[in-house]
C-alpha cells in the first residue's frame, strides 16, 4: 500500500498567517491527490482535487501544488473558520490511503 | 439539497455483526461510485472501501483491514449504500462516513459529498 506521510502533525498559527502542510507519497501517484478539511462532529470537506484544482465554493486562500511524490496545501491567510484538521488522500492506487492529518490550532 | 445520511450504528459485541446504511438524496445516485471511510476515536481518517456503479458492474474494493469481513453493496432503486460488517473487532470502533465520488472533467476523482457519520462501538 502507498504510504502518505503528512507533516507537520500539528501546528499553531495566528489569524492572517500563511500555513503550509505537506504530504509525501511512498511512490509516485501522478496528481491523484486530494486535500480535505475536517472539524469535530462534522462531515469532512473537499478543498482541493487533482493536487491543485480548487473545489467549487472553496475560498481562494486555499491552494494545492505538487505532482509525483511531494504535495503541498497552502492557506495564504488563515481565517478563524480554518482551524481544523487537514488530510491528504491519494486515489492513484488501491487501497486508497490518507495522510495522518495536520491539526491547525490557534496560537 | 445534495445529502448523504448514514444510519445503523450502535453498540455491538466483538464477533458480532452490524449493517450500516447511507441514504442519498438530491443527485443521481446511480451515476456515482460510493465509498465508506471511518475514523476511530482520537485517530485519523481511514478508507474502508468502494462500490462502483452499474457501468463498472457494481464491483467493489476494500481496505486490507476489513477485507473478508465487510461487504459493501448498493441499491440504486433505493438510492442507498450499505456496509455489512461481520466478525467485528474492538478496533472497528469508529465513526463511519459514506462519501460520494465525483469524476471531474480532467478524469480525476474526489470525495465531494460526505455524510455526517454514524458511530459504531464494538465492546463487550
Tab-separated table of C-alpha atoms in Angstrom:
chain	number	residue	atom	x	y	z
A	1	UNK	CA	0.000	0.000	0.000
A	2	UNK	CA	1.132	3.562	-0.687
A	3	UNK	CA	2.106	5.367	2.486
A	4	UNK	CA	1.206	9.040	2.782
A	5	UNK	CA	3.450	10.921	5.202
A	6	UNK	CA	1.888	14.193	6.231
A	7	UNK	CA	3.693	16.939	8.128
A	8	UNK	CA	3.526	18.575	10.500
A	9	UNK	CA	1.092	16.555	12.614
A	10	UNK	CA	0.027	19.776	14.294
A	11	UNK	CA	0.778	23.459	14.165
A	12	UNK	CA	-0.186	26.634	15.978
A	13	UNK	CA	-0.830	29.719	13.926
A	14	UNK	CA	-2.495	33.107	14.158
A	15	UNK	CA	-5.243	34.596	12.072
A	16	UNK	CA	-3.662	36.054	8.950
A	17	UNK	CA	-0.695	33.667	8.935
A	18	UNK	CA	0.390	31.726	5.872
A	19	UNK	CA	0.206	27.993	6.576
A	20	UNK	CA	1.807	25.179	4.594
A	21	UNK	CA	1.110	21.458	5.013
A	22	UNK	CA	2.958	18.781	3.089
A	23	UNK	CA	2.270	15.193	2.062
A	24	UNK	CA	4.824	12.802	0.700
A	25	UNK	CA	3.832	9.585	-1.061
A	26	UNK	CA	5.944	6.452	-0.761
A	27	UNK	CA	5.772	6.094	-4.546
A	28	UNK	CA	4.682	8.282	-7.427
A	29	UNK	CA	0.954	8.989	-7.597
A	30	UNK	CA	0.921	11.459	-10.528
A	31	UNK	CA	-1.521	14.168	-9.396
A	32	UNK	CA	-4.062	11.792	-7.848
A	33	UNK	CA	-4.290	13.604	-4.536
A	34	UNK	CA	-6.978	15.497	-2.698
A	35	UNK	CA	-6.993	17.676	0.401
A	36	UNK	CA	-9.813	17.559	2.956
A	37	UNK	CA	-10.734	19.695	5.953
A	38	UNK	CA	-12.341	18.037	8.957
A	39	UNK	CA	-13.868	19.677	12.005
A	40	UNK	CA	-15.033	17.698	15.066
A	41	UNK	CA	-18.547	16.358	14.703
A	42	UNK	CA	-18.801	17.498	11.102
A	43	UNK	CA	-18.539	15.854	7.714
A	44	UNK	CA	-15.129	16.164	6.064
A	45	UNK	CA	-14.998	18.763	3.298
A	46	UNK	CA	-13.193	18.574	-0.040
A	47	UNK	CA	-10.857	21.517	-0.628
A	48	UNK	CA	-8.549	20.516	-3.474
A	49	UNK	CA	-8.689	17.698	-6.035
A	50	UNK	CA	-6.152	16.551	-8.597
A	51	UNK	CA	-3.426	18.080	-6.412
A	52	UNK	CA	-4.080	21.679	-7.440
A	53	UNK	CA	-7.701	22.156	-8.537
A	54	UNK	CA	-9.845	24.205	-6.186
A	55	UNK	CA	-13.236	22.653	-5.455
A	56	UNK	CA	-16.172	24.888	-6.314
A	57	UNK	CA	-17.161	27.154	-3.435
A	58	UNK	CA	-13.865	26.797	-1.560
A	59	UNK	CA	-12.183	30.131	-0.779
A	60	UNK	CA	-9.236	31.060	-2.983
A	61	UNK	CA	-6.926	31.358	0.033
A	62	UNK	CA	-6.625	27.571	-0.228
A	63	UNK	CA	-4.265	26.250	-2.878
A	64	UNK	CA	-2.533	22.984	-3.666
A	65	UNK	CA	0.562	22.060	-5.595
A	66	UNK	CA	2.771	19.116	-6.395
A	67	UNK	CA	2.964	16.001	-8.506
A	68	UNK	CA	4.562	12.596	-8.229
A	69	UNK	CA	5.527	12.173	-4.590
A	70	UNK	CA	5.515	15.632	-2.995
A	71	UNK	CA	2.431	17.747	-2.416
A	72	UNK	CA	1.593	20.934	-0.550
A	73	UNK	CA	-1.564	22.571	0.771
A	74	UNK	CA	-1.222	26.289	1.429
A	75	UNK	CA	-3.608	28.591	3.263
A	76	UNK	CA	-2.494	32.076	2.266
A	77	UNK	CA	-4.130	33.959	5.129
A	78	UNK	CA	-5.538	31.829	7.928
A	79	UNK	CA	-9.094	32.683	8.957
A	80	UNK	CA	-10.887	31.775	12.218
A	81	UNK	CA	-13.029	29.191	10.417
A	82	UNK	CA	-9.909	27.407	9.112
A	83	UNK	CA	-8.941	25.926	12.461
A	84	UNK	CA	-9.480	22.236	11.790
A	85	UNK	CA	-7.635	19.046	10.880
A	86	UNK	CA	-6.453	18.644	7.293
A	87	UNK	CA	-5.871	15.357	5.472
A	88	UNK	CA	-4.387	14.413	2.138
A	89	UNK	CA	-5.768	11.368	0.315
A	90	UNK	CA	-4.187	9.508	-2.587
A	91	UNK	CA	-6.548	7.833	-5.039
A	92	UNK	CA	-3.982	6.633	-7.523
A	93	UNK	CA	-3.855	3.059	-6.240
A	94	UNK	CA	-5.937	0.754	-4.112
A	95	UNK	CA	-6.096	0.730	-1.182
A	96	UNK	CA	-6.703	4.460	-1.037
A	97	UNK	CA	-4.694	5.983	1.777
A	98	UNK	CA	-4.953	9.128	3.866
A	99	UNK	CA	-2.124	11.062	5.411
A	100	UNK	CA	-2.043	11.099	9.191
A	101	UNK	CA	-3.608	14.549	9.427
A	102	UNK	CA	-2.468	18.027	10.439
A	103	UNK	CA	-4.298	19.738	13.265
A	104	UNK	CA	-4.236	23.512	12.837
A	105	UNK	CA	-4.706	25.236	16.179
A	106	UNK	CA	-4.981	28.813	17.322
A	107	UNK	CA	-1.769	30.356	18.649
B	1	UNK	CA	-30.235	19.611	-1.470
B	2	UNK	CA	-27.477	17.094	-2.104
B	3	UNK	CA	-27.260	14.944	1.008
B	4	UNK	CA	-25.960	11.690	2.446
B	5	UNK	CA	-27.370	10.361	5.709
B	6	UNK	CA	-25.857	7.372	7.475
B	7	UNK	CA	-27.738	5.168	9.915
B	8	UNK	CA	-27.472	1.823	11.658
B	9	UNK	CA	-24.633	2.477	14.066
B	10	UNK	CA	-24.664	1.297	17.649
B	11	UNK	CA	-23.086	-0.946	20.254
B	12	UNK	CA	-22.189	-4.497	19.266
B	13	UNK	CA	-20.145	-7.224	20.930
B	14	UNK	CA	-16.871	-8.474	19.466
B	15	UNK	CA	-17.590	-11.117	16.849
B	16	UNK	CA	-20.984	-9.618	16.138
B	17	UNK	CA	-22.468	-8.080	13.005
B	18	UNK	CA	-23.954	-4.747	12.049
B	19	UNK	CA	-25.316	-3.247	8.843
B	20	UNK	CA	-24.897	0.426	8.098
B	21	UNK	CA	-26.972	2.313	5.563
B	22	UNK	CA	-26.348	5.531	3.674
B	23	UNK	CA	-29.348	7.266	2.128
B	24	UNK	CA	-28.616	9.606	-0.753
B	25	UNK	CA	-30.782	12.452	-2.000
B	26	UNK	CA	-30.550	15.443	-4.295
B	27	UNK	CA	-28.449	13.802	-7.008
B	28	UNK	CA	-28.452	10.845	-9.401
B	29	UNK	CA	-27.092	8.189	-7.067
B	30	UNK	CA	-26.640	5.588	-9.789
B	31	UNK	CA	-24.115	7.772	-11.639
B	32	UNK	CA	-21.565	7.733	-8.835
B	33	UNK	CA	-19.070	5.444	-7.169
B	34	UNK	CA	-19.644	5.471	-3.407
B	35	UNK	CA	-17.167	4.896	-0.586
B	36	UNK	CA	-17.041	4.258	3.140
B	37	UNK	CA	-14.446	5.989	5.333
B	38	UNK	CA	-14.038	5.643	9.096
B	39	UNK	CA	-12.405	7.480	11.965
B	40	UNK	CA	-11.527	5.665	15.168
B	41	UNK	CA	-11.603	7.726	18.384
B	42	UNK	CA	-8.583	10.027	18.505
B	43	UNK	CA	-7.291	8.757	15.159
B	44	UNK	CA	-7.235	9.942	11.572
B	45	UNK	CA	-9.407	9.067	8.605
B	46	UNK	CA	-9.171	5.547	7.169
B	47	UNK	CA	-10.578	4.453	3.820
B	48	UNK	CA	-12.761	1.354	4.171
B	49	UNK	CA	-13.931	0.531	0.684
B	50	UNK	CA	-15.695	1.398	-2.566
B	51	UNK	CA	-18.755	0.369	-4.550
B	52	UNK	CA	-18.577	1.213	-8.231
B	53	UNK	CA	-21.661	1.904	-10.321
B	54	UNK	CA	-23.573	-0.193	-12.878
B	55	UNK	CA	-21.306	0.630	-15.872
B	56	UNK	CA	-18.463	-0.801	-13.782
B	57	UNK	CA	-20.593	-3.824	-12.878
B	58	UNK	CA	-21.014	-2.805	-9.248
B	59	UNK	CA	-17.537	-4.052	-8.439
B	60	UNK	CA	-16.021	-3.344	-5.029
B	61	UNK	CA	-12.680	-2.617	-3.382
B	62	UNK	CA	-11.712	-2.980	0.277
B	63	UNK	CA	-9.006	-1.992	2.705
B	64	UNK	CA	-6.914	-4.927	3.886
B	65	UNK	CA	-8.103	-4.380	7.476
B	66	UNK	CA	-11.713	-5.193	6.567
B	67	UNK	CA	-11.423	-7.451	3.525
B	68	UNK	CA	-13.288	-10.726	4.067
B	69	UNK	CA	-15.277	-9.306	6.980
B	70	UNK	CA	-17.042	-6.275	5.482
B	71	UNK	CA	-19.213	-6.193	2.361
B	72	UNK	CA	-20.267	-3.046	0.531
B	73	UNK	CA	-23.402	-3.102	-1.576
B	74	UNK	CA	-25.796	-0.620	-3.097
B	75	UNK	CA	-29.404	-0.469	-4.223
B	76	UNK	CA	-29.769	2.180	-6.894
B	77	UNK	CA	-33.565	1.822	-6.829
B	78	UNK	CA	-33.481	2.974	-3.205
B	79	UNK	CA	-30.624	5.475	-3.590
B	80	UNK	CA	-28.844	3.628	-0.830
B	81	UNK	CA	-25.392	2.344	0.019
B	82	UNK	CA	-24.773	-0.355	2.607
B	83	UNK	CA	-21.915	-1.672	4.712
B	84	UNK	CA	-22.391	-5.153	6.139
B	85	UNK	CA	-19.876	-5.644	8.942
B	86	UNK	CA	-19.273	-9.161	10.256
B	87	UNK	CA	-16.790	-10.613	12.746
B	88	UNK	CA	-16.439	-7.194	14.316
B	89	UNK	CA	-13.369	-6.394	16.376
B	90	UNK	CA	-12.809	-3.744	19.028
B	91	UNK	CA	-10.530	-1.942	16.564
B	92	UNK	CA	-13.513	-1.439	14.241
B	93	UNK	CA	-14.899	1.076	16.740
B	94	UNK	CA	-15.196	4.303	14.762
B	95	UNK	CA	-17.433	6.880	13.182
B	96	UNK	CA	-18.327	5.589	9.725
B	97	UNK	CA	-18.872	8.050	6.891
B	98	UNK	CA	-20.222	7.441	3.424
B	99	UNK	CA	-18.935	9.643	0.635
B	100	UNK	CA	-19.817	10.347	-2.976
B	101	UNK	CA	-17.118	10.107	-5.603
B	102	UNK	CA	-17.301	12.603	-8.432
B	103	UNK	CA	-15.262	12.365	-11.613
B	104	UNK	CA	-14.084	15.725	-12.923
B	105	UNK	CA	-13.564	16.949	-16.483
B	106	UNK	CA	-9.875	16.087	-16.348
B	107	UNK	CA	-10.551	12.495	-15.351
B	108	UNK	CA	-9.645	12.958	-11.704
B	109	UNK	CA	-11.847	11.767	-8.857
B	110	UNK	CA	-12.595	13.170	-5.427
B	111	UNK	CA	-14.838	12.624	-2.415
B	112	UNK	CA	-17.027	15.671	-2.904
B	113	UNK	CA	-20.023	14.924	-0.679
B	114	UNK	CA	-19.847	13.309	2.770
B	115	UNK	CA	-22.419	12.274	5.315
B	116	UNK	CA	-22.298	13.277	8.980
B	117	UNK	CA	-21.323	9.782	10.076
B	118	UNK	CA	-22.685	7.077	12.323
B	119	UNK	CA	-20.897	5.738	15.387
B	120	UNK	CA	-20.106	2.044	15.746
B	121	UNK	CA	-18.843	0.794	19.097
B	122	UNK	CA	-17.533	-2.753	19.391
B	123	UNK	CA	-17.257	-3.693	23.040
B	124	UNK	CA	-18.219	-6.425	25.457
